[in-house]
């Protein structure tokens, strides 16, 4: 995520912060480079313009040139403007309505609607203790409803029983009715995708919206499509009305143009981002944390959150005690390695640490990777308990 932009900006800032004093020419030069970096990251032109204008205004207003650490001051201003562009505060899914709260998922074919529906359901269950019912309104693609049922079993969330021959609107009504009768908190409506925006799709979405009155309408868009995702959001918003956006495949998007332009262009918040195919690979979109990540400060908060979820605190405390007593054996090492894998592997952890972005190439060149961790574990696991001790 954002690797290329992050690389470029850290290069620009390195140059700035290394100097004692900055001239106006230095700031202008840096702004030119920032502008180029943003454009190369596929950020919309309007956004780039507004971004650099804001940074320039504040840099002048704040008297950067006279300040004690001018370079850092510029970094701070860029950080602030970045956060504003991304939407300032994180906007989680809003469930403040009379249950069952309906959430409707819309988007083009293959954007990740069904996967994201199941990811959200899992998250609502595990983190918010919500009883969720998922319903697939996709009667176009064969086995689409079955796909959601399979994911439902996987994440242990109920899906609406499939009744062949019903229209999407009928299914949506049945889902709301079932949820009311059975006391569900949330109903997730997974709609069918199309290859492109067309009239029948929009009409169908509008009809489902009218009949089920969703509290949230989330557009699921593929981050890899860059500016197309932003245009898509605008189109959907005009016709159906959106309450938020989920950008999927952020794991494969090194540039980040869609994420950076979305809020500014559409005025709609990105609520969540998909960062992989697994059911846990869904992150909250926090402008502060994303800005930190882009500016190469790492994403310590995400690391801490991940660690808090994946690591057994009690086990970690015991391991630390044993280590302090000099009793660390191969079994302990094996447990530690297992936890590293749980948090997302070495790559996952490293990416979240401040400053590591700059060493990425060296790390890759050292041949230090997750395969090594797995191999080490396999070696230890093949030993007898005695050998491990
Ligand atoms: N790497 C990655 N893959 C994802 C992500 N989200 C979804 N996918 C994959 O994208 C593919 C399509 O996902 P679906 O959820 O079936 O997409 P859909 O929008 O429901 O597709 P239709 O129902 O056909 O319109 C699947 O193979 C998912 O595993 C993500 O955040 N990262
Ligand atoms: Mg689907």
PDB file of N, CA and C in Angstrom, residues 218-307:
ATOM      1  N   UNK A 218     -22.896   0.850   0.948  1.00  0.00           N
ATOM      2  CA  UNK A 218     -21.457   0.883   0.771  1.00  0.00           C
ATOM      3  C   UNK A 218     -21.072   0.458  -0.635  1.00  0.00           C
ATOM      4  N   UNK A 219     -20.308   1.298  -1.301  1.00  0.00           N
ATOM      5  CA  UNK A 219     -19.781   0.915  -2.605  1.00  0.00           C
ATOM      6  C   UNK A 219     -18.488   0.143  -2.378  1.00  0.00           C
ATOM      7  N   UNK A 220     -18.418  -1.044  -2.964  1.00  0.00           N
ATOM      8  CA  UNK A 220     -17.180  -1.811  -2.912  1.00  0.00           C
ATOM      9  C   UNK A 220     -16.464  -1.582  -4.234  1.00  0.00           C
ATOM     10  N   UNK A 221     -15.280  -0.980  -4.170  1.00  0.00           N
ATOM     11  CA  UNK A 221     -14.548  -0.657  -5.394  1.00  0.00           C
ATOM     12  C   UNK A 221     -13.120  -1.175  -5.308  1.00  0.00           C
ATOM     13  N   UNK A 222     -12.620  -1.588  -6.453  1.00  0.00           N
ATOM     14  CA  UNK A 222     -11.285  -2.163  -6.542  1.00  0.00           C
ATOM     15  C   UNK A 222     -10.242  -1.040  -6.618  1.00  0.00           C
ATOM     16  N   UNK A 223      -9.374  -0.970  -5.619  1.00  0.00           N
ATOM     17  CA  UNK A 223      -8.375   0.109  -5.567  1.00  0.00           C
ATOM     18  C   UNK A 223      -7.454   0.078  -6.781  1.00  0.00           C
ATOM     19  N   UNK A 224      -7.260  -1.116  -7.332  1.00  0.00           N
ATOM     20  CA  UNK A 224      -6.346  -1.237  -8.472  1.00  0.00           C
ATOM     21  C   UNK A 224      -6.849  -0.503  -9.706  1.00  0.00           C
ATOM     22  N   UNK A 225      -8.143  -0.189  -9.755  1.00  0.00           N
ATOM     23  CA  UNK A 225      -8.657   0.521 -10.920  1.00  0.00           C
ATOM     24  C   UNK A 225      -8.415   2.024 -10.814  1.00  0.00           C
ATOM     25  N   UNK A 226      -7.790   2.470  -9.749  1.00  0.00           N
ATOM     26  CA  UNK A 226      -7.356   3.862  -9.632  1.00  0.00           C
ATOM     27  C   UNK A 226      -8.472   4.874  -9.795  1.00  0.00           C
ATOM     28  N   UNK A 227      -8.279   5.818 -10.712  1.00  0.00           N
ATOM     29  CA  UNK A 227      -9.261   6.891 -10.897  1.00  0.00           C
ATOM     30  C   UNK A 227     -10.624   6.374 -11.350  1.00  0.00           C
ATOM     31  N   UNK A 228     -10.652   5.199 -12.009  1.00  0.00           N
ATOM     32  CA  UNK A 228     -11.945   4.634 -12.408  1.00  0.00           C
ATOM     33  C   UNK A 228     -12.806   4.364 -11.184  1.00  0.00           C
ATOM     34  N   UNK A 229     -12.156   3.961 -10.108  1.00  0.00           N
ATOM     35  CA  UNK A 229     -12.902   3.686  -8.872  1.00  0.00           C
ATOM     36  C   UNK A 229     -13.553   4.974  -8.365  1.00  0.00           C
ATOM     37  N   UNK A 230     -12.844   6.086  -8.520  1.00  0.00           N
ATOM     38  CA  UNK A 230     -13.365   7.366  -8.057  1.00  0.00           C
ATOM     39  C   UNK A 230     -14.557   7.808  -8.924  1.00  0.00           C
ATOM     40  N   UNK A 231     -14.413   7.648 -10.247  1.00  0.00           N
ATOM     41  CA  UNK A 231     -15.523   7.990 -11.151  1.00  0.00           C
ATOM     42  C   UNK A 231     -16.736   7.114 -10.877  1.00  0.00           C
ATOM     43  N   UNK A 232     -16.464   5.853 -10.634  1.00  0.00           N
ATOM     44  CA  UNK A 232     -17.531   4.898 -10.337  1.00  0.00           C
ATOM     45  C   UNK A 232     -18.311   5.351  -9.102  1.00  0.00           C
ATOM     46  N   UNK A 233     -17.567   5.765  -8.091  1.00  0.00           N
ATOM     47  CA  UNK A 233     -18.201   6.203  -6.845  1.00  0.00           C
ATOM     48  C   UNK A 233     -19.100   7.406  -7.103  1.00  0.00           C
ATOM     49  N   UNK A 234     -18.613   8.316  -7.936  1.00  0.00           N
ATOM     50  CA  UNK A 234     -19.430   9.497  -8.257  1.00  0.00           C
ATOM     51  C   UNK A 234     -20.721   9.090  -8.955  1.00  0.00           C
ATOM     52  N   UNK A 235     -20.597   8.182  -9.917  1.00  0.00           N
ATOM     53  CA  UNK A 235     -21.782   7.720 -10.655  1.00  0.00           C
ATOM     54  C   UNK A 235     -22.785   7.025  -9.750  1.00  0.00           C
ATOM     55  N   UNK A 236     -22.286   6.126  -8.931  1.00  0.00           N
ATOM     56  CA  UNK A 236     -23.171   5.405  -8.027  1.00  0.00           C
ATOM     57  C   UNK A 236     -23.849   6.366  -7.053  1.00  0.00           C
ATOM     58  N   UNK A 237     -23.077   7.316  -6.587  1.00  0.00           N
ATOM     59  CA  UNK A 237     -23.626   8.247  -5.596  1.00  0.00           C
ATOM     60  C   UNK A 237     -24.753   9.075  -6.203  1.00  0.00           C
ATOM     61  N   UNK A 238     -24.548   9.522  -7.450  1.00  0.00           N
ATOM     62  CA  UNK A 238     -25.580  10.329  -8.103  1.00  0.00           C
ATOM     63  C   UNK A 238     -26.874   9.546  -8.279  1.00  0.00           C
ATOM     64  N   UNK A 239     -26.740   8.256  -8.627  1.00  0.00           N
ATOM     65  CA  UNK A 239     -27.935   7.481  -8.927  1.00  0.00           C
ATOM     66  C   UNK A 239     -28.567   6.806  -7.704  1.00  0.00           C
ATOM     67  N   UNK A 240     -27.733   6.234  -6.866  1.00  0.00           N
ATOM     68  CA  UNK A 240     -28.293   5.448  -5.756  1.00  0.00           C
ATOM     69  C   UNK A 240     -28.098   6.144  -4.409  1.00  0.00           C
ATOM     70  N   UNK A 241     -27.054   6.950  -4.310  1.00  0.00           N
ATOM     71  CA  UNK A 241     -26.733   7.577  -3.020  1.00  0.00           C
ATOM     72  C   UNK A 241     -25.893   6.621  -2.203  1.00  0.00           C
ATOM     73  N   UNK A 242     -24.686   7.056  -1.822  1.00  0.00           N
ATOM     74  CA  UNK A 242     -23.798   6.182  -1.045  1.00  0.00           C
ATOM     75  C   UNK A 242     -23.601   6.775   0.340  1.00  0.00           C
ATOM     76  N   UNK A 243     -23.355   5.914   1.319  1.00  0.00           N
ATOM     77  CA  UNK A 243     -22.990   6.440   2.638  1.00  0.00           C
ATOM     78  C   UNK A 243     -21.498   6.233   2.907  1.00  0.00           C
ATOM     79  N   UNK A 244     -20.879   5.378   2.092  1.00  0.00           N
ATOM     80  CA  UNK A 244     -19.455   5.156   2.304  1.00  0.00           C
ATOM     81  C   UNK A 244     -18.871   4.227   1.259  1.00  0.00           C
ATOM     82  N   UNK A 245     -17.558   4.063   1.342  1.00  0.00           N
ATOM     83  CA  UNK A 245     -16.844   3.276   0.340  1.00  0.00           C
ATOM     84  C   UNK A 245     -15.934   2.265   1.016  1.00  0.00           C
ATOM     85  N   UNK A 246     -15.860   1.084   0.416  1.00  0.00           N
ATOM     86  CA  UNK A 246     -14.865   0.098   0.835  1.00  0.00           C
ATOM     87  C   UNK A 246     -13.925  -0.092  -0.347  1.00  0.00           C
ATOM     88  N   UNK A 247     -12.657   0.188  -0.159  1.00  0.00           N
ATOM     89  CA  UNK A 247     -11.684  -0.027  -1.233  1.00  0.00           C
ATOM     90  C   UNK A 247     -11.032  -1.385  -1.019  1.00  0.00           C
ATOM     91  N   UNK A 248     -11.201  -2.276  -1.999  1.00  0.00           N
ATOM     92  CA  UNK A 248     -10.584  -3.593  -1.864  1.00  0.00           C
ATOM     93  C   UNK A 248      -9.265  -3.634  -2.623  1.00  0.00           C
ATOM     94  N   UNK A 249      -8.540  -4.727  -2.429  1.00  0.00           N
ATOM     95  CA  UNK A 249      -7.245  -4.963  -3.089  1.00  0.00           C
ATOM     96  C   UNK A 249      -6.241  -3.853  -2.792  1.00  0.00           C
ATOM     97  N   UNK A 250      -6.348  -3.254  -1.630  1.00  0.00           N
ATOM     98  CA  UNK A 250      -5.335  -2.273  -1.234  1.00  0.00           C
ATOM     99  C   UNK A 250      -3.993  -2.976  -1.058  1.00  0.00           C
ATOM    100  N   UNK A 251      -4.038  -4.282  -0.837  1.00  0.00           N
ATOM    101  CA  UNK A 251      -2.794  -5.046  -0.690  1.00  0.00           C
ATOM    102  C   UNK A 251      -2.000  -5.059  -1.992  1.00  0.00           C
ATOM    103  N   UNK A 252      -2.695  -4.885  -3.121  1.00  0.00           N
ATOM    104  CA  UNK A 252      -1.986  -4.945  -4.388  1.00  0.00           C
ATOM    105  C   UNK A 252      -1.741  -3.573  -4.982  1.00  0.00           C
ATOM    106  N   UNK A 253      -2.177  -2.531  -4.290  1.00  0.00           N
ATOM    107  CA  UNK A 253      -2.100  -1.187  -4.848  1.00  0.00           C
ATOM    108  C   UNK A 253      -0.929  -0.413  -4.256  1.00  0.00           C
ATOM    109  N   UNK A 254       0.156  -0.348  -5.007  1.00  0.00           N
ATOM    110  CA  UNK A 254       1.338   0.333  -4.495  1.00  0.00           C
ATOM    111  C   UNK A 254       1.259   1.838  -4.636  1.00  0.00           C
ATOM    112  N   UNK A 255       0.286   2.308  -5.420  1.00  0.00           N
ATOM    113  CA  UNK A 255       0.247   3.740  -5.710  1.00  0.00           C
ATOM    114  C   UNK A 255      -0.711   4.495  -4.794  1.00  0.00           C
ATOM    115  N   UNK A 256      -1.938   4.027  -4.715  1.00  0.00           N
ATOM    116  CA  UNK A 256      -2.857   4.631  -3.747  1.00  0.00           C
ATOM    117  C   UNK A 256      -3.670   5.798  -4.263  1.00  0.00           C
ATOM    118  N   UNK A 257      -3.656   6.017  -5.588  1.00  0.00           N
ATOM    119  CA  UNK A 257      -4.376   7.150  -6.162  1.00  0.00           C
ATOM    120  C   UNK A 257      -5.849   7.183  -5.790  1.00  0.00           C
ATOM    121  N   UNK A 258      -6.510   6.026  -5.839  1.00  0.00           N
ATOM    122  CA  UNK A 258      -7.941   5.977  -5.534  1.00  0.00           C
ATOM    123  C   UNK A 258      -8.190   6.373  -4.082  1.00  0.00           C
ATOM    124  N   UNK A 259      -7.379   5.827  -3.195  1.00  0.00           N
ATOM    125  CA  UNK A 259      -7.582   6.104  -1.768  1.00  0.00           C
ATOM    126  C   UNK A 259      -7.378   7.584  -1.470  1.00  0.00           C
ATOM    127  N   UNK A 260      -6.391   8.184  -2.162  1.00  0.00           N
ATOM    128  CA  UNK A 260      -6.078   9.580  -1.885  1.00  0.00           C
ATOM    129  C   UNK A 260      -7.069  10.559  -2.498  1.00  0.00           C
ATOM    130  N   UNK A 261      -7.702  10.151  -3.602  1.00  0.00           N
ATOM    131  CA  UNK A 261      -8.603  11.089  -4.285  1.00  0.00           C
ATOM    132  C   UNK A 261     -10.051  10.940  -3.847  1.00  0.00           C
ATOM    133  N   UNK A 262     -10.407   9.749  -3.389  1.00  0.00           N
ATOM    134  CA  UNK A 262     -11.806   9.397  -3.172  1.00  0.00           C
ATOM    135  C   UNK A 262     -12.580  10.422  -2.350  1.00  0.00           C
ATOM    136  N   UNK A 263     -12.071  10.739  -1.186  1.00  0.00           N
ATOM    137  CA  UNK A 263     -12.807  11.614  -0.291  1.00  0.00           C
ATOM    138  C   UNK A 263     -12.976  13.017  -0.867  1.00  0.00           C
ATOM    139  N   UNK A 264     -11.877  13.541  -1.405  1.00  0.00           N
ATOM    140  CA  UNK A 264     -11.906  14.892  -1.923  1.00  0.00           C
ATOM    141  C   UNK A 264     -12.871  15.014  -3.106  1.00  0.00           C
ATOM    142  N   UNK A 265     -12.808  14.047  -4.016  1.00  0.00           N
ATOM    143  CA  UNK A 265     -13.619  14.133  -5.232  1.00  0.00           C
ATOM    144  C   UNK A 265     -15.085  13.813  -4.960  1.00  0.00           C
ATOM    145  N   UNK A 266     -15.354  12.775  -4.173  1.00  0.00           N
ATOM    146  CA  UNK A 266     -16.743  12.332  -4.007  1.00  0.00           C
ATOM    147  C   UNK A 266     -17.384  12.873  -2.735  1.00  0.00           C
ATOM    148  N   UNK A 267     -16.585  13.304  -1.787  1.00  0.00           N
ATOM    149  CA  UNK A 267     -17.126  13.759  -0.511  1.00  0.00           C
ATOM    150  C   UNK A 267     -17.591  12.598   0.358  1.00  0.00           C
ATOM    151  N   UNK A 268     -17.390  11.361  -0.115  1.00  0.00           N
ATOM    152  CA  UNK A 268     -17.829  10.194   0.655  1.00  0.00           C
ATOM    153  C   UNK A 268     -16.651   9.567   1.382  1.00  0.00           C
ATOM    154  N   UNK A 269     -16.868   9.154   2.626  1.00  0.00           N
ATOM    155  CA  UNK A 269     -15.753   8.584   3.374  1.00  0.00           C
ATOM    156  C   UNK A 269     -15.414   7.153   2.946  1.00  0.00           C
ATOM    157  N   UNK A 270     -14.137   6.844   2.925  1.00  0.00           N
ATOM    158  CA  UNK A 270     -13.728   5.446   2.814  1.00  0.00           C
ATOM    159  C   UNK A 270     -13.864   4.890   4.225  1.00  0.00           C
ATOM    160  N   UNK A 271     -14.673   3.862   4.381  1.00  0.00           N
ATOM    161  CA  UNK A 271     -14.892   3.344   5.734  1.00  0.00           C
ATOM    162  C   UNK A 271     -13.969   2.183   6.062  1.00  0.00           C
ATOM    163  N   UNK A 272     -13.742   1.348   5.065  1.00  0.00           N
ATOM    164  CA  UNK A 272     -12.918   0.163   5.305  1.00  0.00           C
ATOM    165  C   UNK A 272     -12.045  -0.100   4.088  1.00  0.00           C
ATOM    166  N   UNK A 273     -10.942  -0.820   4.305  1.00  0.00           N
ATOM    167  CA  UNK A 273     -10.138  -1.229   3.158  1.00  0.00           C
ATOM    168  C   UNK A 273      -9.889  -2.737   3.225  1.00  0.00           C
ATOM    169  N   UNK A 274      -9.965  -3.365   2.060  1.00  0.00           N
ATOM    170  CA  UNK A 274      -9.670  -4.794   1.958  1.00  0.00           C
ATOM    171  C   UNK A 274      -8.191  -4.954   1.679  1.00  0.00           C
ATOM    172  N   UNK A 275      -7.532  -5.788   2.475  1.00  0.00           N
ATOM    173  CA  UNK A 275      -6.086  -5.909   2.323  1.00  0.00           C
ATOM    174  C   UNK A 275      -5.645  -7.347   2.072  1.00  0.00           C
ATOM    175  N   UNK A 276      -6.537  -8.171   1.517  1.00  0.00           N
ATOM    176  CA  UNK A 276      -6.164  -9.545   1.208  1.00  0.00           C
ATOM    177  C   UNK A 276      -7.396 -10.396   1.039  1.00  0.00           C
ATOM    178  N   UNK A 277      -7.181 -11.667   0.707  1.00  0.00           N
ATOM    179  CA  UNK A 277      -8.323 -12.540   0.440  1.00  0.00           C
ATOM    180  C   UNK A 277      -8.873 -13.192   1.700  1.00  0.00           C
ATOM    181  N   UNK A 278      -8.069 -13.249   2.749  1.00  0.00           N
ATOM    182  CA  UNK A 278      -8.533 -13.923   3.966  1.00  0.00           C
ATOM    183  C   UNK A 278      -9.643 -13.132   4.648  1.00  0.00           C
ATOM    184  N   UNK A 279     -10.417 -13.820   5.456  1.00  0.00           N
ATOM    185  CA  UNK A 279     -11.593 -13.211   6.081  1.00  0.00           C
ATOM    186  C   UNK A 279     -11.234 -12.146   7.129  1.00  0.00           C
ATOM    187  N   UNK A 280      -9.966 -12.130   7.555  1.00  0.00           N
ATOM    188  CA  UNK A 280      -9.534 -11.105   8.509  1.00  0.00           C
ATOM    189  C   UNK A 280      -8.936  -9.891   7.815  1.00  0.00           C
ATOM    190  N   UNK A 281      -8.762  -9.998   6.508  1.00  0.00           N
ATOM    191  CA  UNK A 281      -8.017  -8.964   5.787  1.00  0.00           C
ATOM    192  C   UNK A 281      -8.891  -7.752   5.463  1.00  0.00           C
ATOM    193  N   UNK A 282      -9.385  -7.122   6.529  1.00  0.00           N
ATOM    194  CA  UNK A 282     -10.207  -5.920   6.374  1.00  0.00           C
ATOM    195  C   UNK A 282      -9.762  -4.948   7.466  1.00  0.00           C
ATOM    196  N   UNK A 283      -9.360  -3.747   7.075  1.00  0.00           N
ATOM    197  CA  UNK A 283      -8.890  -2.766   8.052  1.00  0.00           C
ATOM    198  C   UNK A 283      -9.789  -1.549   8.057  1.00  0.00           C
ATOM    199  N   UNK A 284      -9.844  -0.908   9.211  1.00  0.00           N
ATOM    200  CA  UNK A 284     -10.546   0.370   9.266  1.00  0.00           C
ATOM    201  C   UNK A 284      -9.691   1.403   8.525  1.00  0.00           C
ATOM    202  N   UNK A 285     -10.333   2.323   7.837  1.00  0.00           N
ATOM    203  CA  UNK A 285      -9.578   3.343   7.119  1.00  0.00           C
ATOM    204  C   UNK A 285      -9.411   4.544   8.039  1.00  0.00           C
ATOM    205  N   UNK A 286      -8.219   4.678   8.590  1.00  0.00           N
ATOM    206  CA  UNK A 286      -7.978   5.794   9.487  1.00  0.00           C
ATOM    207  C   UNK A 286      -7.036   6.779   8.814  1.00  0.00           C
ATOM    208  N   UNK A 287      -7.522   7.992   8.486  1.00  0.00           N
ATOM    209  CA  UNK A 287      -6.670   8.964   7.800  1.00  0.00           C
ATOM    210  C   UNK A 287      -5.339   9.209   8.514  1.00  0.00           C
ATOM    211  N   UNK A 288      -5.349   9.306   9.823  1.00  0.00           N
ATOM    212  CA  UNK A 288      -4.105   9.550  10.547  1.00  0.00           C
ATOM    213  C   UNK A 288      -3.103   8.419  10.324  1.00  0.00           C
ATOM    214  N   UNK A 289      -3.612   7.211  10.441  1.00  0.00           N
ATOM    215  CA  UNK A 289      -2.701   6.078  10.297  1.00  0.00           C
ATOM    216  C   UNK A 289      -2.207   5.920   8.873  1.00  0.00           C
ATOM    217  N   UNK A 290      -3.094   6.170   7.912  1.00  0.00           N
ATOM    218  CA  UNK A 290      -2.671   6.059   6.514  1.00  0.00           C
ATOM    219  C   UNK A 290      -1.613   7.126   6.219  1.00  0.00           C
ATOM    220  N   UNK A 291      -1.827   8.340   6.731  1.00  0.00           N
ATOM    221  CA  UNK A 291      -0.839   9.406   6.517  1.00  0.00           C
ATOM    222  C   UNK A 291       0.505   9.000   7.115  1.00  0.00           C
ATOM    223  N   UNK A 292       0.472   8.458   8.315  1.00  0.00           N
ATOM    224  CA  UNK A 292       1.712   7.992   8.941  1.00  0.00           C
ATOM    225  C   UNK A 292       2.415   6.971   8.073  1.00  0.00           C
ATOM    226  N   UNK A 293       1.603   6.101   7.498  1.00  0.00           N
ATOM    227  CA  UNK A 293       2.173   5.046   6.687  1.00  0.00           C
ATOM    228  C   UNK A 293       2.787   5.628   5.418  1.00  0.00           C
ATOM    229  N   UNK A 294       2.086   6.563   4.801  1.00  0.00           N
ATOM    230  CA  UNK A 294       2.592   7.165   3.560  1.00  0.00           C
ATOM    231  C   UNK A 294       3.882   7.931   3.819  1.00  0.00           C
ATOM    232  N   UNK A 295       3.934   8.617   4.953  1.00  0.00           N
ATOM    233  CA  UNK A 295       5.129   9.415   5.233  1.00  0.00           C
ATOM    234  C   UNK A 295       6.238   8.567   5.829  1.00  0.00           C
ATOM    235  N   UNK A 296       6.048   7.245   5.783  1.00  0.00           N
ATOM    236  CA  UNK A 296       7.128   6.365   6.208  1.00  0.00           C
ATOM    237  C   UNK A 296       7.309   6.302   7.709  1.00  0.00           C
ATOM    238  N   UNK A 297       6.300   6.747   8.450  1.00  0.00           N
ATOM    239  CA  UNK A 297       6.404   6.677   9.899  1.00  0.00           C
ATOM    240  C   UNK A 297       5.919   5.306  10.398  1.00  0.00           C
ATOM    241  N   UNK A 298       5.512   4.472   9.441  1.00  0.00           N
ATOM    242  CA  UNK A 298       5.013   3.169   9.846  1.00  0.00           C
ATOM    243  C   UNK A 298       3.638   3.288  10.438  1.00  0.00           C
ATOM    244  N   UNK A 299       3.083   2.161  10.757  1.00  0.00           N
ATOM    245  CA  UNK A 299       1.738   2.174  11.269  1.00  0.00           C
ATOM    246  C   UNK A 299       1.698   1.401  12.580  1.00  0.00           C
ATOM    247  N   UNK A 300       2.299   2.044  13.576  1.00  0.00           N
ATOM    248  CA  UNK A 300       2.445   1.408  14.876  1.00  0.00           C
ATOM    249  C   UNK A 300       1.095   1.031  15.477  1.00  0.00           C
ATOM    250  N   UNK A 301       0.088   1.891  15.260  1.00  0.00           N
ATOM    251  CA  UNK A 301      -1.217   1.595  15.857  1.00  0.00           C
ATOM    252  C   UNK A 301      -1.780   0.286  15.300  1.00  0.00           C
ATOM    253  N   UNK A 302      -1.640   0.109  13.975  1.00  0.00           N
ATOM    254  CA  UNK A 302      -2.140  -1.126  13.363  1.00  0.00           C
ATOM    255  C   UNK A 302      -1.383  -2.320  13.917  1.00  0.00           C
ATOM    256  N   UNK A 303      -0.081  -2.142  14.101  1.00  0.00           N
ATOM    257  CA  UNK A 303       0.726  -3.235  14.633  1.00  0.00           C
ATOM    258  C   UNK A 303       0.262  -3.598  16.040  1.00  0.00           C
ATOM    259  N   UNK A 304       0.049  -2.564  16.845  1.00  0.00           N
ATOM    260  CA  UNK A 304      -0.381  -2.800  18.225  1.00  0.00           C
ATOM    261  C   UNK A 304      -1.748  -3.493  18.243  1.00  0.00           C
ATOM    262  N   UNK A 305      -2.641  -3.026  17.358  1.00  0.00           N
ATOM    263  CA  UNK A 305      -3.964  -3.659  17.297  1.00  0.00           C
ATOM    264  C   UNK A 305      -3.873  -5.111  16.890  1.00  0.00           C
ATOM    265  N   UNK A 306      -3.086  -5.357  15.864  1.00  0.00           N
ATOM    266  CA  UNK A 306      -2.930  -6.727  15.385  1.00  0.00           C
ATOM    267  C   UNK A 306      -2.345  -7.589  16.475  1.00  0.00           C
ATOM    268  N   UNK A 307      -1.333  -7.050  17.141  1.00  0.00           N
ATOM    269  CA  UNK A 307      -0.666  -7.806  18.192  1.00  0.00           C
ATOM    270  C   UNK A 307      -1.662  -8.118  19.300  1.00  0.00           C
TER     271      UNK A 307
END
